[in-house]
Amino acid sequence: MTVKTKKVVKTTKTAAKKITSRKKTAPARATAPKAKGPTAKNLDIYGAAPLEWSRALKQLEAGPSGTFWLATTSPDGRPHVAGIGALWVDGKIYLVSGSGTRKGRNLAANSNCVLSVSLTGIDLVIEGRAVRITDRPTLLRLAKRYADQGWPASVSGGALTAEYSAPSAGPPPWNLYVVRPTTAFGVASTEPSGATRWQFENTR
């Protein structure tokens, strides 16, 4: 082996060692954290196991056939409940209301609210805070979701409008609100029975 060949071999071995060293010390790729579900607390007093959140979630994502009921509080402390059309999208509830309606005025003064719906086999109550949505991309996305479900909504300024809506919604345009669940309560109406409270992370 010539002197020149020895130098080439030595250089190649040195380079290989450096590459191997880099591989060993290279930081591991960060893995995306798994989506965490709500924290459950068993409220049943008869020995039933906690209800699975998925039991309610599957129906919410599919679009429940039952009516959502929105509970708000007036500035003088009086409660108000109204049936509404709501959409569950990406873990949040969207609803619309005219500014002049009782619920619209209540939400403007106090955004804390409660929604309830009777699902198949489980009655659900969801607590949260209603925040008005005015950004156009979200308005357009939700208008399409409503239209896909049969209500021909479109965007008008910072709200939604359509040829018609429920009488309780008031005259157009209708403000769009999003409610991020903070706490939910589920009581089974069919087997398996049970009652559970779910606590959600308060994230935007």
mmCIF file of C-alpha atoms in Angstrom:
data_model
loop_
_atom_site.group_PDB
_atom_site.id
_atom_site.type_symbol
_atom_site.label_atom_id
_atom_site.label_comp_id
_atom_site.label_asym_id
_atom_site.label_seq_id
_atom_site.Cartn_x
_atom_site.Cartn_y
_atom_site.Cartn_z
ATOM 1 C CA MET A 1 0.000 0.000 0.000
ATOM 2 C CA THR A 2 1.442 3.365 -1.004
ATOM 3 C CA VAL A 3 1.785 6.354 1.315
ATOM 4 C CA LYS A 4 -0.904 8.173 -0.698
ATOM 5 C CA THR A 5 -3.342 5.251 -0.344
ATOM 6 C CA LYS A 6 -2.729 5.125 3.423
ATOM 7 C CA LYS A 7 -3.599 8.828 3.724
ATOM 8 C CA VAL A 8 -6.874 8.317 1.787
ATOM 9 C CA VAL A 9 -7.868 5.363 3.981
ATOM 10 C CA LYS A 10 -7.050 7.288 7.173
ATOM 11 C CA THR A 11 -9.035 10.324 6.014
ATOM 12 C CA THR A 12 -12.028 8.131 5.116
ATOM 13 C CA LYS A 13 -12.002 6.442 8.536
ATOM 14 C CA THR A 14 -11.817 9.801 10.322
ATOM 15 C CA ALA A 15 -14.791 11.141 8.337
ATOM 16 C CA ALA A 16 -16.799 7.989 9.077
ATOM 17 C CA LYS A 17 -16.127 8.378 12.810
ATOM 18 C CA LYS A 18 -17.381 11.990 12.739
ATOM 19 C CA ILE A 19 -20.595 10.984 10.949
ATOM 20 C CA THR A 20 -21.170 8.133 13.439
ATOM 21 C CA SER A 21 -20.548 10.523 16.326
ATOM 22 C CA ARG A 22 -23.095 12.999 14.938
ATOM 23 C CA LYS A 23 -25.691 10.248 14.635
ATOM 24 C CA LYS A 24 -25.183 9.221 18.248
ATOM 25 C CA THR A 25 -25.388 12.753 19.633
ATOM 26 C CA ALA A 26 -28.147 14.063 17.346
ATOM 27 C CA PRO A 27 -31.250 14.979 19.363
ATOM 28 C CA ALA A 28 -34.294 12.796 18.921
ATOM 29 C CA ARG A 29 -37.143 14.257 16.919
ATOM 30 C CA ALA A 30 -39.855 15.741 19.033
ATOM 31 C CA THR A 31 -43.093 13.835 18.717
ATOM 32 C CA ALA A 32 -46.390 15.678 18.586
ATOM 33 C CA PRO A 33 -48.229 15.420 21.902
ATOM 34 C CA LYS A 34 -51.349 13.304 21.831
ATOM 35 C CA ALA A 35 -54.644 15.128 22.202
ATOM 36 C CA LYS A 36 -55.752 14.937 25.792
ATOM 37 C CA GLY A 37 -59.349 14.338 26.671
ATOM 38 C CA PRO A 38 -61.224 15.940 29.532
ATOM 39 C CA THR A 39 -60.651 14.852 33.120
ATOM 40 C CA ALA A 40 -63.536 12.704 34.379
ATOM 41 C CA LYS A 41 -65.045 12.485 37.849
ATOM 42 C CA ASN A 42 -67.602 9.803 38.651
ATOM 43 C CA LEU A 43 -70.787 11.314 40.109
ATOM 44 C CA ASP A 44 -72.755 8.082 40.267
ATOM 45 C CA ILE A 45 -73.825 6.967 43.761
ATOM 46 C CA TYR A 46 -75.053 3.475 42.816
ATOM 47 C CA GLY A 47 -71.795 1.814 41.819
ATOM 48 C CA ALA A 48 -71.812 2.478 38.067
ATOM 49 C CA ALA A 49 -68.518 3.146 36.306
ATOM 50 C CA PRO A 50 -67.722 6.630 34.968
ATOM 51 C CA LEU A 51 -69.228 7.396 31.575
ATOM 52 C CA GLU A 52 -66.836 7.622 28.656
ATOM 53 C CA TRP A 53 -66.663 11.106 27.067
ATOM 54 C CA SER A 54 -66.551 9.381 23.682
ATOM 55 C CA ARG A 55 -70.151 8.303 24.262
ATOM 56 C CA ALA A 56 -71.251 11.936 23.985
ATOM 57 C CA LEU A 57 -68.521 13.102 21.621
ATOM 58 C CA LYS A 58 -69.440 10.709 18.813
ATOM 59 C CA GLN A 59 -72.961 12.075 18.732
ATOM 60 C CA LEU A 60 -71.845 15.699 18.977
ATOM 61 C CA GLU A 61 -69.476 15.238 16.037
ATOM 62 C CA ALA A 62 -72.162 13.479 13.999
ATOM 63 C CA GLY A 63 -74.653 16.292 14.653
ATOM 64 C CA PRO A 64 -77.196 15.483 17.355
ATOM 65 C CA SER A 65 -80.841 15.401 16.369
ATOM 66 C CA GLY A 66 -81.949 16.945 19.661
ATOM 67 C CA THR A 67 -82.418 20.659 20.329
ATOM 68 C CA PHE A 68 -79.716 22.611 22.117
ATOM 69 C CA TRP A 69 -80.950 24.810 24.962
ATOM 70 C CA LEU A 70 -78.953 27.924 25.828
ATOM 71 C CA ALA A 71 -79.134 29.310 29.361
ATOM 72 C CA THR A 72 -77.956 32.895 29.979
ATOM 73 C CA THR A 73 -78.268 35.396 32.813
ATOM 74 C CA SER A 74 -79.689 38.914 32.546
ATOM 75 C CA PRO A 75 -77.929 41.865 34.229
ATOM 76 C CA ASP A 76 -80.480 41.773 37.070
ATOM 77 C CA GLY A 77 -79.732 38.094 37.720
ATOM 78 C CA ARG A 78 -82.796 36.552 36.089
ATOM 79 C CA PRO A 79 -82.130 33.325 34.155
ATOM 80 C CA HIS A 80 -83.188 32.893 30.537
ATOM 81 C CA VAL A 81 -83.373 29.699 28.477
ATOM 82 C CA ALA A 82 -83.940 29.445 24.723
ATOM 83 C CA GLY A 83 -83.844 26.644 22.175
ATOM 84 C CA ILE A 84 -81.192 27.240 19.503
ATOM 85 C CA GLY A 85 -79.568 25.619 16.516
ATOM 86 C CA ALA A 86 -75.930 24.905 17.359
ATOM 87 C CA LEU A 87 -72.964 23.234 15.710
ATOM 88 C CA TRP A 88 -70.223 21.203 17.378
ATOM 89 C CA VAL A 89 -67.017 21.844 15.419
ATOM 90 C CA ASP A 90 -63.484 20.886 16.496
ATOM 91 C CA GLY A 91 -64.394 20.541 20.155
ATOM 92 C CA LYS A 92 -66.335 23.810 20.352
ATOM 93 C CA ILE A 93 -69.977 24.854 20.065
ATOM 94 C CA TYR A 94 -71.010 27.564 17.603
ATOM 95 C CA LEU A 95 -74.325 29.398 17.796
ATOM 96 C CA VAL A 96 -75.948 32.523 16.394
ATOM 97 C CA SER A 97 -78.162 35.194 17.912
ATOM 98 C CA GLY A 98 -79.396 38.652 17.026
ATOM 99 C CA SER A 99 -78.030 41.539 19.078
ATOM 100 C CA GLY A 100 -81.501 42.634 20.141
ATOM 101 C CA THR A 101 -82.728 39.290 21.471
ATOM 102 C CA ARG A 102 -82.839 38.554 25.175
ATOM 103 C CA LYS A 103 -80.055 35.980 24.925
ATOM 104 C CA GLY A 104 -77.993 38.312 22.733
ATOM 105 C CA ARG A 105 -78.266 41.143 25.243
ATOM 106 C CA ASN A 106 -77.503 38.766 28.100
ATOM 107 C CA LEU A 107 -74.371 37.430 26.405
ATOM 108 C CA ALA A 108 -73.179 40.979 25.741
ATOM 109 C CA ALA A 109 -73.415 41.691 29.474
ATOM 110 C CA ASN A 110 -72.291 38.291 30.781
ATOM 111 C CA SER A 111 -70.658 35.789 28.442
ATOM 112 C CA ASN A 112 -70.945 32.857 30.876
ATOM 113 C CA CYS A 113 -73.556 30.410 29.670
ATOM 114 C CA VAL A 114 -74.755 26.817 29.771
ATOM 115 C CA LEU A 115 -75.908 24.608 26.898
ATOM 116 C CA SER A 116 -77.842 21.386 27.277
ATOM 117 C CA VAL A 117 -78.922 18.735 24.812
ATOM 118 C CA SER A 118 -80.569 15.347 25.087
ATOM 119 C CA LEU A 119 -78.486 12.839 23.134
ATOM 120 C CA THR A 120 -79.336 9.214 22.482
ATOM 121 C CA GLY A 121 -78.797 7.493 25.804
ATOM 122 C CA ILE A 122 -77.242 10.457 27.578
ATOM 123 C CA ASP A 123 -78.365 13.917 28.712
ATOM 124 C CA LEU A 124 -75.569 16.459 28.436
ATOM 125 C CA VAL A 125 -74.988 19.864 30.048
ATOM 126 C CA ILE A 126 -72.014 21.990 28.948
ATOM 127 C CA GLU A 127 -70.709 25.077 30.721
ATOM 128 C CA GLY A 128 -68.570 27.692 29.012
ATOM 129 C CA ARG A 129 -68.191 31.262 27.869
ATOM 130 C CA ALA A 130 -69.643 32.593 24.618
ATOM 131 C CA VAL A 131 -67.200 34.711 22.603
ATOM 132 C CA ARG A 132 -68.370 36.585 19.529
ATOM 133 C CA ILE A 133 -66.570 35.666 16.305
ATOM 134 C CA THR A 134 -65.920 38.442 13.781
ATOM 135 C CA ASP A 135 -62.948 37.231 11.704
ATOM 136 C CA ARG A 136 -64.018 36.579 8.135
ATOM 137 C CA PRO A 137 -62.324 33.173 7.583
ATOM 138 C CA THR A 138 -64.175 31.657 10.543
ATOM 139 C CA LEU A 139 -67.443 33.310 9.541
ATOM 140 C CA LEU A 140 -67.119 31.901 6.012
ATOM 141 C CA ARG A 141 -66.237 28.431 7.315
ATOM 142 C CA LEU A 142 -69.211 28.313 9.673
ATOM 143 C CA ALA A 143 -71.582 29.793 7.106
ATOM 144 C CA LYS A 144 -70.679 26.887 4.840
ATOM 145 C CA ARG A 145 -71.220 24.392 7.660
ATOM 146 C CA TYR A 146 -74.668 25.830 8.312
ATOM 147 C CA ALA A 147 -75.450 25.830 4.584
ATOM 148 C CA ASP A 148 -74.371 22.191 4.278
ATOM 149 C CA GLN A 149 -76.911 21.346 6.983
ATOM 150 C CA GLY A 150 -79.762 23.146 5.244
ATOM 151 C CA TRP A 151 -79.657 26.706 6.575
ATOM 152 C CA PRO A 152 -78.480 28.965 3.673
ATOM 153 C CA ALA A 153 -76.318 31.301 5.746
ATOM 154 C CA SER A 154 -73.862 33.783 4.240
ATOM 155 C CA VAL A 155 -71.490 36.383 5.635
ATOM 156 C CA SER A 156 -72.574 40.005 5.983
ATOM 157 C CA GLY A 157 -69.928 42.270 7.507
ATOM 158 C CA GLY A 158 -68.969 40.748 10.846
ATOM 159 C CA ALA A 159 -72.026 38.510 11.180
ATOM 160 C CA LEU A 160 -74.205 35.979 9.327
ATOM 161 C CA THR A 161 -77.365 36.524 7.362
ATOM 162 C CA ALA A 162 -79.876 34.423 5.447
ATOM 163 C CA GLU A 163 -83.349 34.608 3.937
ATOM 164 C CA TYR A 164 -84.807 33.152 7.105
ATOM 165 C CA SER A 165 -83.985 31.863 10.568
ATOM 166 C CA ALA A 166 -85.807 30.800 13.722
ATOM 167 C CA PRO A 167 -88.147 33.515 15.048
ATOM 168 C CA SER A 168 -86.277 33.475 18.350
ATOM 169 C CA ALA A 169 -83.062 34.540 16.575
ATOM 170 C CA GLY A 170 -84.447 38.020 15.876
ATOM 171 C CA PRO A 171 -83.950 39.935 12.616
ATOM 172 C CA PRO A 172 -80.679 39.622 10.650
ATOM 173 C CA PRO A 173 -77.753 39.974 10.775
ATOM 174 C CA TRP A 174 -76.978 37.348 13.422
ATOM 175 C CA ASN A 175 -73.836 37.361 15.531
ATOM 176 C CA LEU A 176 -71.779 34.190 15.586
ATOM 177 C CA TYR A 177 -70.540 32.962 18.965
ATOM 178 C CA VAL A 178 -68.194 30.169 19.972
ATOM 179 C CA VAL A 179 -68.412 28.379 23.325
ATOM 180 C CA ARG A 180 -65.365 26.482 24.493
ATOM 181 C CA PRO A 181 -66.462 23.905 27.063
ATOM 182 C CA THR A 182 -64.984 24.264 30.533
ATOM 183 C CA THR A 183 -67.139 21.684 32.317
ATOM 184 C CA ALA A 184 -69.687 19.125 31.135
ATOM 185 C CA PHE A 185 -72.091 16.860 32.983
ATOM 186 C CA GLY A 186 -73.504 13.665 31.545
ATOM 187 C CA VAL A 187 -76.297 11.509 32.942
ATOM 188 C CA ALA A 188 -77.066 8.253 31.145
ATOM 189 C CA SER A 189 -80.691 7.652 30.201
ATOM 190 C CA THR A 190 -80.030 4.094 28.973
ATOM 191 C CA GLU A 191 -77.659 1.301 29.963
ATOM 192 C CA PRO A 192 -74.849 1.416 30.825
ATOM 193 C CA SER A 193 -76.049 3.844 33.457
ATOM 194 C CA GLY A 194 -73.982 6.433 35.261
ATOM 195 C CA ALA A 195 -73.317 10.103 35.872
ATOM 196 C CA THR A 196 -70.037 11.871 35.189
ATOM 197 C CA ARG A 197 -68.489 15.327 35.261
ATOM 198 C CA TRP A 198 -65.811 16.217 32.724
ATOM 199 C CA GLN A 199 -63.368 19.067 33.228
ATOM 200 C CA PHE A 200 -61.756 20.566 30.124
ATOM 201 C CA GLU A 201 -58.503 22.449 29.846
ATOM 202 C CA ASN A 202 -59.283 26.143 29.541
ATOM 203 C CA THR A 203 -57.399 26.813 26.308
ATOM 204 C CA ARG A 204 -58.201 29.101 23.405
#
